[in-house]
Short mmCIF file of C-alpha atoms and ligand atoms in Angstrom, two decimals:
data_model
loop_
_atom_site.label_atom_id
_atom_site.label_comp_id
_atom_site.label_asym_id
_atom_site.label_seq_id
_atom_site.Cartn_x
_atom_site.Cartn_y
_atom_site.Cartn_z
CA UNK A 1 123.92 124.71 98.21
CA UNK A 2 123.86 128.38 97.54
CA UNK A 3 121.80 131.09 100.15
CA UNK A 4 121.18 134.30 100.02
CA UNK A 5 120.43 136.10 103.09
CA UNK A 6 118.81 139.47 101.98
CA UNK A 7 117.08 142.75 103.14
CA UNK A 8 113.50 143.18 102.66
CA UNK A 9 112.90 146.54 103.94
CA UNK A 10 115.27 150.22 104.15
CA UNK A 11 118.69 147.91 105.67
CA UNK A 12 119.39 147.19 109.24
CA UNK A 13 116.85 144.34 109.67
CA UNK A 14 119.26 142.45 111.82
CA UNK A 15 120.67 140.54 108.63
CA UNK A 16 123.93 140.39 110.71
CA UNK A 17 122.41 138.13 113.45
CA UNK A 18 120.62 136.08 111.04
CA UNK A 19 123.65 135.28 109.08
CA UNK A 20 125.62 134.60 112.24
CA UNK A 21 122.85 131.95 112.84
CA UNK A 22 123.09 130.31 109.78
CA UNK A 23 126.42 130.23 108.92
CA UNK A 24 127.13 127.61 111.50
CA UNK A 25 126.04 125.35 108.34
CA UNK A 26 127.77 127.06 106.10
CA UNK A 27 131.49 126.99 104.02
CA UNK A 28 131.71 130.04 102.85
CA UNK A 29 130.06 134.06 103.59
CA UNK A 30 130.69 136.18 101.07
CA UNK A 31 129.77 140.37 101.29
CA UNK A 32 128.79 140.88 97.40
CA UNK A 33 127.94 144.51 97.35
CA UNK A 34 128.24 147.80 99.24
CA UNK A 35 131.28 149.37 101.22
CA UNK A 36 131.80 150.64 104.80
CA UNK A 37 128.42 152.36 104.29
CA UNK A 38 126.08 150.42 106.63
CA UNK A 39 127.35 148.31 109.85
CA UNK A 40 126.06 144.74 111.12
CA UNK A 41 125.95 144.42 114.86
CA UNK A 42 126.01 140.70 115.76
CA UNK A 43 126.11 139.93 119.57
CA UNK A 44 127.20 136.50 120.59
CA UNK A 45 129.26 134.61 123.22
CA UNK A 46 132.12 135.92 122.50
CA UNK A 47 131.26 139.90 122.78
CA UNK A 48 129.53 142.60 120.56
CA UNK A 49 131.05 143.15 116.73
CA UNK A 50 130.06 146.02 114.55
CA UNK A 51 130.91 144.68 110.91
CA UNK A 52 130.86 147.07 108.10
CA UNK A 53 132.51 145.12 105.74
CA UNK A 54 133.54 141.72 106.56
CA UNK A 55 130.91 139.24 106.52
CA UNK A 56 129.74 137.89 109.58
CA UNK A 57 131.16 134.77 109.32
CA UNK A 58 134.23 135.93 110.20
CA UNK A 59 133.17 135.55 113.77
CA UNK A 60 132.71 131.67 113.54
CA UNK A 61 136.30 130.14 113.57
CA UNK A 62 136.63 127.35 110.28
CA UNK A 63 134.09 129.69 107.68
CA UNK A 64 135.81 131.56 104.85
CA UNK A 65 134.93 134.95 103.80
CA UNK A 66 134.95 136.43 101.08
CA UNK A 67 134.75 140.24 100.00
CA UNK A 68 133.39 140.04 96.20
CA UNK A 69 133.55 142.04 93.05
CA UNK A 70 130.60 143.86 93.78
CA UNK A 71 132.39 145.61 96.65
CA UNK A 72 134.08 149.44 97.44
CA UNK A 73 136.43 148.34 99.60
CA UNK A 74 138.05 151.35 101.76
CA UNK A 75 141.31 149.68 102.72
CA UNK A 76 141.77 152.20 105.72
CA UNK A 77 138.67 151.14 107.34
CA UNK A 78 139.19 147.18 106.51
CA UNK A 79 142.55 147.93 108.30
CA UNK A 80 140.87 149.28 111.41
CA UNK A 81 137.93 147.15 111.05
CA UNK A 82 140.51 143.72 111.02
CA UNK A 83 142.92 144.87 113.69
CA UNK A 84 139.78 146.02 116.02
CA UNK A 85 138.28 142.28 115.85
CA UNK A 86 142.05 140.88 116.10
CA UNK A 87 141.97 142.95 119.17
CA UNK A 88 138.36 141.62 120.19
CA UNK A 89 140.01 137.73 119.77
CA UNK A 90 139.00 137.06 116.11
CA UNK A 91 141.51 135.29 114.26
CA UNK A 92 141.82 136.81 110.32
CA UNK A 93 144.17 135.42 108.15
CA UNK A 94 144.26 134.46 104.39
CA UNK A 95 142.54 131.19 105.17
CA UNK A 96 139.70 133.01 106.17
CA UNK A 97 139.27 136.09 104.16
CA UNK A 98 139.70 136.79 100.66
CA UNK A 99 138.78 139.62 98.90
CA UNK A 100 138.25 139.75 95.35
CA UNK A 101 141.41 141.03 92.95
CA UNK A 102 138.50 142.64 91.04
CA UNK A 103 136.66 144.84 93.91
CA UNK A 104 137.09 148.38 93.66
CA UNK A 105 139.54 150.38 96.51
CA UNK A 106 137.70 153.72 97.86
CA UNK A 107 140.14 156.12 98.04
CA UNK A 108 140.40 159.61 100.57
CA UNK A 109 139.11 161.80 97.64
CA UNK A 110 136.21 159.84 97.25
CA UNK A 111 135.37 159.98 100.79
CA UNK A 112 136.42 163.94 99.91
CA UNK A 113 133.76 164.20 97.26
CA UNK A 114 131.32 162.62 99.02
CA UNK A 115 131.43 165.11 102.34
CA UNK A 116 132.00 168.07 99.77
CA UNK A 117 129.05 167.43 97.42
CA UNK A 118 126.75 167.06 101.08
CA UNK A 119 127.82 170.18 102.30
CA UNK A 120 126.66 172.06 99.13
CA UNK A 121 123.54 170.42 98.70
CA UNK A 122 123.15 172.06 102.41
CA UNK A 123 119.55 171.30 103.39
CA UNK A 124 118.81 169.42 99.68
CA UNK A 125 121.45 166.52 101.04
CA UNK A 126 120.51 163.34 100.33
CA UNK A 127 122.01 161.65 104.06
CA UNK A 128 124.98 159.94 102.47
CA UNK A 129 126.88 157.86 104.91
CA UNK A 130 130.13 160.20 103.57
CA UNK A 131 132.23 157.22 103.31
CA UNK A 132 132.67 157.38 99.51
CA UNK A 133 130.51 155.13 98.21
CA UNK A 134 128.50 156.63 95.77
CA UNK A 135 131.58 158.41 93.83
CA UNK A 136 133.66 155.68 93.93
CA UNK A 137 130.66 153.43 92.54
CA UNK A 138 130.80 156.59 89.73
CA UNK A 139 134.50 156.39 89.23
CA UNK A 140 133.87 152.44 88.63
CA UNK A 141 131.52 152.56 86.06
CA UNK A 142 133.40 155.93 84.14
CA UNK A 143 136.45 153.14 84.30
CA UNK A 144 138.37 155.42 86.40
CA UNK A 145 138.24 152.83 89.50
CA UNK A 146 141.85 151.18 91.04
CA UNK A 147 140.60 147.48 91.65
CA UNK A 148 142.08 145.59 94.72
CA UNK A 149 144.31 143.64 92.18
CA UNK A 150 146.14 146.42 91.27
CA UNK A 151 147.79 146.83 94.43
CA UNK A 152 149.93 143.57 93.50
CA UNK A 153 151.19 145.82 90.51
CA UNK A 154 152.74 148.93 91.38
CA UNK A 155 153.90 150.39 88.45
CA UNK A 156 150.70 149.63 87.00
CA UNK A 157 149.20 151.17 90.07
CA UNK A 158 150.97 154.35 89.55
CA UNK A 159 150.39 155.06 86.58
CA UNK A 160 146.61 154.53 86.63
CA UNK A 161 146.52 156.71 89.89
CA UNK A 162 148.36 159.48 87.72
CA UNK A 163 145.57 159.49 84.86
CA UNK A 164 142.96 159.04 87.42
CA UNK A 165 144.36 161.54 89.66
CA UNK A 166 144.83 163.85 86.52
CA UNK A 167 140.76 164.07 86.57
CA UNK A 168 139.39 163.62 90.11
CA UNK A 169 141.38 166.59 90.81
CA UNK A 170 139.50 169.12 88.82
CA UNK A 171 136.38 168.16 90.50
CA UNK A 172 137.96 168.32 94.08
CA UNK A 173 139.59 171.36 92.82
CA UNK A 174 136.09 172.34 91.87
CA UNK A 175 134.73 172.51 95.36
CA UNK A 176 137.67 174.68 96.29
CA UNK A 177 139.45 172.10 98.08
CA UNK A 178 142.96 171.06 98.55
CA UNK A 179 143.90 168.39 95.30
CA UNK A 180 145.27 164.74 95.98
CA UNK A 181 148.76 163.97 95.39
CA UNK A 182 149.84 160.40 93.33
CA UNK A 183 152.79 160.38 96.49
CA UNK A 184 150.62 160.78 98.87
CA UNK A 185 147.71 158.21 97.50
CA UNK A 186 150.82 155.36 97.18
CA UNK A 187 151.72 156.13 100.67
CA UNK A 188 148.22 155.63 101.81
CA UNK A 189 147.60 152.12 99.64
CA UNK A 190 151.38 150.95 100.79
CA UNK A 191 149.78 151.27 104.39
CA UNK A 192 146.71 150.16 104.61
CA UNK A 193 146.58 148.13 101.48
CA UNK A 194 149.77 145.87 101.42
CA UNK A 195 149.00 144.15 104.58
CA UNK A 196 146.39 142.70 102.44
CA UNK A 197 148.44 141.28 99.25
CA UNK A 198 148.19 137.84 100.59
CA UNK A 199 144.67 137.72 100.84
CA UNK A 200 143.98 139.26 97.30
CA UNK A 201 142.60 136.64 94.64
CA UNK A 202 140.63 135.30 91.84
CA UNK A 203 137.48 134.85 93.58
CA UNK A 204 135.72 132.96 90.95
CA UNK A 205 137.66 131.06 90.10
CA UNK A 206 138.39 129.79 94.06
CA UNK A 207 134.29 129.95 94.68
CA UNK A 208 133.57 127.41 91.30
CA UNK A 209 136.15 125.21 92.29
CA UNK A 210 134.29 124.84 96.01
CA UNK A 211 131.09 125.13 94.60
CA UNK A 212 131.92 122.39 92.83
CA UNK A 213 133.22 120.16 95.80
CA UNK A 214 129.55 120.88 97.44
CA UNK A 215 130.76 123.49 99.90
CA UNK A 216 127.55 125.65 101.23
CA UNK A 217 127.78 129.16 100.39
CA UNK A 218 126.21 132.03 101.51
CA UNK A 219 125.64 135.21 99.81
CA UNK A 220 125.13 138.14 102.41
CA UNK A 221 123.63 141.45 101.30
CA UNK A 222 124.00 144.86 103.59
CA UNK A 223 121.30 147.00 103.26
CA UNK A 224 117.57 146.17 101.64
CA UNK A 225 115.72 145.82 98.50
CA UNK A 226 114.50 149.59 99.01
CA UNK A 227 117.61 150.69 98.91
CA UNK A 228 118.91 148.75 95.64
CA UNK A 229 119.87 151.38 93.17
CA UNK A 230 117.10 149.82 90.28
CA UNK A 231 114.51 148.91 92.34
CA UNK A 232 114.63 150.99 95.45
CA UNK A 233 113.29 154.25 96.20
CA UNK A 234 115.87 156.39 94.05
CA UNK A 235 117.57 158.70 94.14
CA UNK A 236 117.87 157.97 98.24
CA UNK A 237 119.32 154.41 97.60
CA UNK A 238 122.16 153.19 97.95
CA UNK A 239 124.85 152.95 95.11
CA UNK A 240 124.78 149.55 94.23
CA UNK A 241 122.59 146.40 93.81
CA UNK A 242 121.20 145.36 97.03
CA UNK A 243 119.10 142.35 95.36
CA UNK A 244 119.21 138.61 95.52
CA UNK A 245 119.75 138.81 91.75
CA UNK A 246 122.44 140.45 92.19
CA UNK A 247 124.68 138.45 94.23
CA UNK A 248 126.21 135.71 91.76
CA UNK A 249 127.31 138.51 89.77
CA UNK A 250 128.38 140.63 93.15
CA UNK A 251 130.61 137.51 94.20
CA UNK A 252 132.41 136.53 90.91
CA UNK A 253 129.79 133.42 89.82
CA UNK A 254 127.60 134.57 87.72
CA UNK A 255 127.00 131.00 86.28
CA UNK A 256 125.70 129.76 89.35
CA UNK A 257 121.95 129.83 90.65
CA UNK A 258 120.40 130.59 94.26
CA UNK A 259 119.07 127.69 95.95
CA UNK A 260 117.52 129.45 98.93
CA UNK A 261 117.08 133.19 99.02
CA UNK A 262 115.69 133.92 102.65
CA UNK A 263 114.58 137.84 103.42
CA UNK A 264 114.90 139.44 106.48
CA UNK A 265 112.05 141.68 107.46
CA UNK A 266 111.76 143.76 110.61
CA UNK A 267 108.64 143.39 112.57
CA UNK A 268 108.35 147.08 112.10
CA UNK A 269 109.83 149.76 109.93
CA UNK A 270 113.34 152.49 109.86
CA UNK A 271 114.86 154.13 107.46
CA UNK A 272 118.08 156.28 108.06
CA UNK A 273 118.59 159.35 106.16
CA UNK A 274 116.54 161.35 103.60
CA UNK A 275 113.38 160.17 100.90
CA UNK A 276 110.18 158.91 101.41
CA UNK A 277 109.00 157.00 104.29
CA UNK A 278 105.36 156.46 104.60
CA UNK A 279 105.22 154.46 107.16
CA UNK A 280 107.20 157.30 109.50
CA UNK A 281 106.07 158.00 113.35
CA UNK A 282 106.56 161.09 114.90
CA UNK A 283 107.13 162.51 117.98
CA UNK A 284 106.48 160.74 121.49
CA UNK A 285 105.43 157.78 119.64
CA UNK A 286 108.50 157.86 117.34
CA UNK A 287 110.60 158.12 120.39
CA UNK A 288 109.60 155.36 122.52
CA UNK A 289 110.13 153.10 119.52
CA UNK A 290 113.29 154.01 118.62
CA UNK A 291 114.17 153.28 122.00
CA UNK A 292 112.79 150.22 122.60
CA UNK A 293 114.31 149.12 119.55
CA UNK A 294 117.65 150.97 119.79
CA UNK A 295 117.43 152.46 116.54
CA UNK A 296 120.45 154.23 115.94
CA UNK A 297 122.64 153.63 112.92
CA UNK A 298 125.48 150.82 113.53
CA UNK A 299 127.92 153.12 111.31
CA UNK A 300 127.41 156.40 111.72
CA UNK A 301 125.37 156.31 115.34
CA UNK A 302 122.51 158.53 113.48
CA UNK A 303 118.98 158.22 114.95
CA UNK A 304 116.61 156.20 112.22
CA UNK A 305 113.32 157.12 111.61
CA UNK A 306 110.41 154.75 113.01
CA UNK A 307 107.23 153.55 112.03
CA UNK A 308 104.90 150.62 111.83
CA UNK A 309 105.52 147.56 109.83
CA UNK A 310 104.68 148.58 105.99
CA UNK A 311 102.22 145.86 104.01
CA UNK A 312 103.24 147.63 100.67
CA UNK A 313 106.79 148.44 100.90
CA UNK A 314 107.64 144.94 102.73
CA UNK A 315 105.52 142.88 100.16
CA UNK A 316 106.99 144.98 97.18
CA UNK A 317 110.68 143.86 98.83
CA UNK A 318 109.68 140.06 99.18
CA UNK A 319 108.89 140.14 95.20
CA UNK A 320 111.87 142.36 94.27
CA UNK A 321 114.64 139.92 95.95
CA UNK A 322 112.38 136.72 95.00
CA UNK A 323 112.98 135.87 98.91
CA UNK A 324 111.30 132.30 99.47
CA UNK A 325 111.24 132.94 103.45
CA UNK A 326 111.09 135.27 105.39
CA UNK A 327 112.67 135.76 109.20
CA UNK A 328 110.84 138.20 111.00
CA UNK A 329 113.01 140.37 113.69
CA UNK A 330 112.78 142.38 116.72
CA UNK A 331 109.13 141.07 117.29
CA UNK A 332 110.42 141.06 121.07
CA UNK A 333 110.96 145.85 120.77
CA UNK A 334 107.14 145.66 120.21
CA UNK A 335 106.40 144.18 123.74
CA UNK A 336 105.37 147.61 125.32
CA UNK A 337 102.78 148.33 122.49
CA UNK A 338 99.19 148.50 123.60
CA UNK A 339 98.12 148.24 119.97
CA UNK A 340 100.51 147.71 117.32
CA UNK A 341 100.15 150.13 114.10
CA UNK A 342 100.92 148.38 110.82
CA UNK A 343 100.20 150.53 107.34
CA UNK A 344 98.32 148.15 105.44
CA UNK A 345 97.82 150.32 102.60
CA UNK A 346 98.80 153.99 101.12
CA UNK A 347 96.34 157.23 99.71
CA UNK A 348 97.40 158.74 97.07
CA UNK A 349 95.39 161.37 95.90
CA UNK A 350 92.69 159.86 97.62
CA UNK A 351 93.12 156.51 95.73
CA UNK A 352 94.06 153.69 97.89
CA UNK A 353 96.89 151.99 96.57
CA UNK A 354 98.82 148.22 97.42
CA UNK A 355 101.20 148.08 94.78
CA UNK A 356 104.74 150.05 96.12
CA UNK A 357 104.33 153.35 94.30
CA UNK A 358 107.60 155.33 92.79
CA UNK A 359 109.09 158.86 92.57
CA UNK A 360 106.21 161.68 93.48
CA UNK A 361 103.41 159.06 94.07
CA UNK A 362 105.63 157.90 96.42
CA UNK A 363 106.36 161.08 97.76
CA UNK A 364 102.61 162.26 98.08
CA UNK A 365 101.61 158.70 99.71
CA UNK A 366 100.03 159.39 103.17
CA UNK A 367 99.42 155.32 105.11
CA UNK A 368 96.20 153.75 106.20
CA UNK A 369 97.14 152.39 109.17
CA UNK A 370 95.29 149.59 110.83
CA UNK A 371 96.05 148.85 114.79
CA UNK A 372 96.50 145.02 115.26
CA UNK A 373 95.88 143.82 119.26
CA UNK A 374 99.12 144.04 121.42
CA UNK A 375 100.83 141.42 123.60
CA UNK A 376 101.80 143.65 126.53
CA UNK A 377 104.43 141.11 128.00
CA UNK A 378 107.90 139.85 127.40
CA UNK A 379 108.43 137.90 124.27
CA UNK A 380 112.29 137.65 124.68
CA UNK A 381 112.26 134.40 126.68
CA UNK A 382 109.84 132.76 123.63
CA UNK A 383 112.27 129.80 121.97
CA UNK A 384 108.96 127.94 120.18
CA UNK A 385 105.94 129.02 118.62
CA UNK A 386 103.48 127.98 121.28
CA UNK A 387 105.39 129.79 123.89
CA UNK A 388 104.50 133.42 121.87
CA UNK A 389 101.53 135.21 123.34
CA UNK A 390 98.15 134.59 120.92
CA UNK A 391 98.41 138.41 120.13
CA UNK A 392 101.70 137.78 119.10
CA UNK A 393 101.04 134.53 116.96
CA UNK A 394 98.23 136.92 115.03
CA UNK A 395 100.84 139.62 114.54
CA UNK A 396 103.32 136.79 112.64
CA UNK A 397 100.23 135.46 111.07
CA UNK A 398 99.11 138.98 109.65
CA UNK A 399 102.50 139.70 107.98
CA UNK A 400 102.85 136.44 106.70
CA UNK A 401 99.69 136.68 105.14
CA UNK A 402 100.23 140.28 104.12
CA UNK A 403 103.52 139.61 102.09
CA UNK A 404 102.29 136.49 100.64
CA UNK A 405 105.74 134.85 101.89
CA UNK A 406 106.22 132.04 104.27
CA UNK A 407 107.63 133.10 107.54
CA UNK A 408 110.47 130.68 108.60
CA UNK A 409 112.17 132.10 112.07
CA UNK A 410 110.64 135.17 114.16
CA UNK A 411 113.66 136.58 116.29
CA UNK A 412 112.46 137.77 120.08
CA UNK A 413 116.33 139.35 121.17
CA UNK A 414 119.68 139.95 119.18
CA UNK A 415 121.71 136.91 121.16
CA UNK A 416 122.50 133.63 118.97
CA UNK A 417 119.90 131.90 120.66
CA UNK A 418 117.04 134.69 120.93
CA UNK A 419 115.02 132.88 118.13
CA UNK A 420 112.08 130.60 117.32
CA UNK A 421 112.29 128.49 113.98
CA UNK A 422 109.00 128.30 112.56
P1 GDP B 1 121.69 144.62 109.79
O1 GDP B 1 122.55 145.64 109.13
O2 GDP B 1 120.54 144.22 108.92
O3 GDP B 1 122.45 143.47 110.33
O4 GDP B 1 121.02 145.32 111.02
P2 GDP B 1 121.72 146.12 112.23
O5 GDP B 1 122.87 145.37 112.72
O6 GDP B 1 121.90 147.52 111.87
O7 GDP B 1 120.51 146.13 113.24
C1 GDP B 1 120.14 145.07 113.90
C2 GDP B 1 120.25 145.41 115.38
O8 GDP B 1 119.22 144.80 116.07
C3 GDP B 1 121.51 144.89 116.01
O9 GDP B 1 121.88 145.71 117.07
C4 GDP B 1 121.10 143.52 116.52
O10 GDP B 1 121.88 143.05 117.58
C5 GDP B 1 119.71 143.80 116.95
N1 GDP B 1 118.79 142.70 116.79
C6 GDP B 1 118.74 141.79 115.79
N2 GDP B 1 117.69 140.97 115.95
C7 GDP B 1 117.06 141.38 117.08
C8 GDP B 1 115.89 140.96 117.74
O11 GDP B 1 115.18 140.03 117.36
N3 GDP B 1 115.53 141.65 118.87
C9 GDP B 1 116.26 142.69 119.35
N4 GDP B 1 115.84 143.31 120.44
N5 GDP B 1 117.36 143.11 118.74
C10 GDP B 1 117.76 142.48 117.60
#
């Protein structure tokens, strides 16, 4: 059986805790896109983890993971990120990770490029995450990528380093910064990269083979369908495929099919960084939810931007990763509300629209916002449906309704067991 646990919204829906859930039933977690861009925070008995790129089933002892092809994998920060959870009592050995010979390694001077291109866009920047990930995703698809397999081949590693080297350094040069050296770029891979020969491998071939057997896989996406390069609200998206669709190919199995692909959906809306968010609170109102909800980015501790759950954008995410559930989360942050705002619909121009909107429609799109009845107590200690206030119920009911996809689990606190399974 093959899942797919997916974003519906802008990323940091609380995928994390939802895959930590469900992968007590699962074989295998595999991360089939993205880098060190975006963070899952998953609290459970044994502490508080901040992933950015291991899956989260790394936290479960007897689950493989499995970084795919799909990935930019910074080997400095997978270092840090493995030895920090071996420090935190996580076990991490070849048994349980392997990362595909085929993902892509983000080097310094993509991280480099990435600050240096923000600072000159000055106050056009787009809120990159600065970790590299949209020029190395460049440098993949111009062929001038080092893939994790080459670090089993170091002549061959040099000598593609040299040509690519050769290039990258006119544009770093470009900015007026100091160039990369091949020397120094071996040193940095021999480091932080050769602890990880053992785990390196063919991926597909090792995820047919247990496909195969029956094992249950799970496909785990960071970030959400808004921010999926084709579908999401370009050019403020992330670099790579975010989608359901996406993650056979992401994971090295493109000849095998989803069974269940099961969105997570916030019970209302953030967005980090720049681009259009029409469902965005401001001020006072802004601030008390972003408190309540703790909405500060897991990798880069920026504040997000708030607002109320969004009918359009959230229905236009349920269609674009074909989810065939949905797990609402954080229903528990909107216990203070006396009246909870959801944006059931956007003007533009004066024309009320319910289909998600793209480039300057999008950008023009003011909300209608409709104020649903609020709950005004403590949801948090809710573990079945009847124990959820009647205002609450509604709430689920609304969205369900709204985005024309079943609702499966509503999540009322980020611990294992904070959760009510519809
Ligand atoms: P992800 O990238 O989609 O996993 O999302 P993040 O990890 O960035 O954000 C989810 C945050 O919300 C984490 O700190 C979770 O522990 C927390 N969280 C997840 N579900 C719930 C919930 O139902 N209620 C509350 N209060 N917090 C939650």
């Amino acid at each position: 059986m093959l899942t797919a646990i997916v974003g519906i919204n802008w990323g940091d829906e609380g995928k994390g805790r939802m895959v930590d859930l469900l992968s007590e039933s699962q074989d295998i977690i595999i991360r089939y896109q993205g880098g060190n861009n975006a963070g899952h925070t998953v609290v459970n008995d044994k502490g508080k983890f901040i992933l950015n790129l291991l899956p989260s089933g790394i936290l479960r002892e007897d689950k493989v993971n499995v970084l795919g092809n799909g990935m930019v994998i910074d080997i400095e920060h997978l270092f840090k990120e493995v030895n920090k959870l071996r420090e935190q009592g996580i076990k991490i050995t070849p048994a349980n990770l392997k990362i595909s010979d085929c993902a892509v390694v983000c080097f310094p001077y993509n991280v480099a490029q990435d600050c240096l291109e923000e600072d000159r866009l000055g106050d056009k920047k787009f809120g990159s995450t600065r970790r590299g990930i949209s020029p190395i995703y460049a440098d993949k698809y111009m062929k001038k990528a080092i893939r994790m397999g080459d670090i089993l081949h170091p002549e061959y590693l040099k000598k593609r380093l040299e040509t690519i080297l050769d290039w990258k350094n006119m544009t770093i040069k470009a900015y007026g910064a100091a160039e990369y050296t091949v020397e120094d770029m071996l040193k940095w891979v021999d480091t932080y990269g050769a602890p990880f020969k053992d785990y390196i491998i063919n991926v597909g071939e090792y995820l047919n083979k247990e496909a195969k057997a029956g094992k249950n896989i799970m496909f785990e996406a960071q970030l959400g369908a808004l921010r999926d390069l084709d579908f999401g609200i370009y050019p403020y998206t992330s670099s790579s495929n975010t989608i359901a669709a996406y993650a056979p190919v992401g994971a090295g199995v493109p000849n095998l099919k989803i069974d269940r692909c099961l969105g997570i959906m916030k019970a209302y809306s953030t967005c980090v960084g720049e681009g259009p968010f029409t469902a965005e609170m401001f001020g006072d109102e802004a601030h008390a939810l972003r408190e309540a909800g703790g909405e500060y980015g897991a990798a880069t501790g920026r504040p997000r931007r708030v607002g109320g759950f969004d009918v359009v954008a959230s229905k236009y995410g349920c269609r674009v990763q074909g989810a065939d559930e949905v797990a609402i989360t954080k229903l528990d942050v909107l216990d203070y509300m006396d009246q909870i705002p959801v944006v059931e619909s956007y003007d533009v121009n004066g024309k009320t629209v319910t289909e998600f909107p793209f480039g300057e429609a999008l950008n023009i799109a003011k909300p209608n916002i409709i104020y649903l009845k609020g709950w005004k107590c403590s949801t948090s200690k809710c573990r079945k449906w009847e124990d959820l206030p009647k205002e609450a119920q509604d709430y689920v009911r609304y969205i369900e309704k709204a985005v024309e996809t079943k609702v499966t689990y509503v999540s009322v606190g980020p611990g294992r067991d904070e959760i009510i399974i519809l």
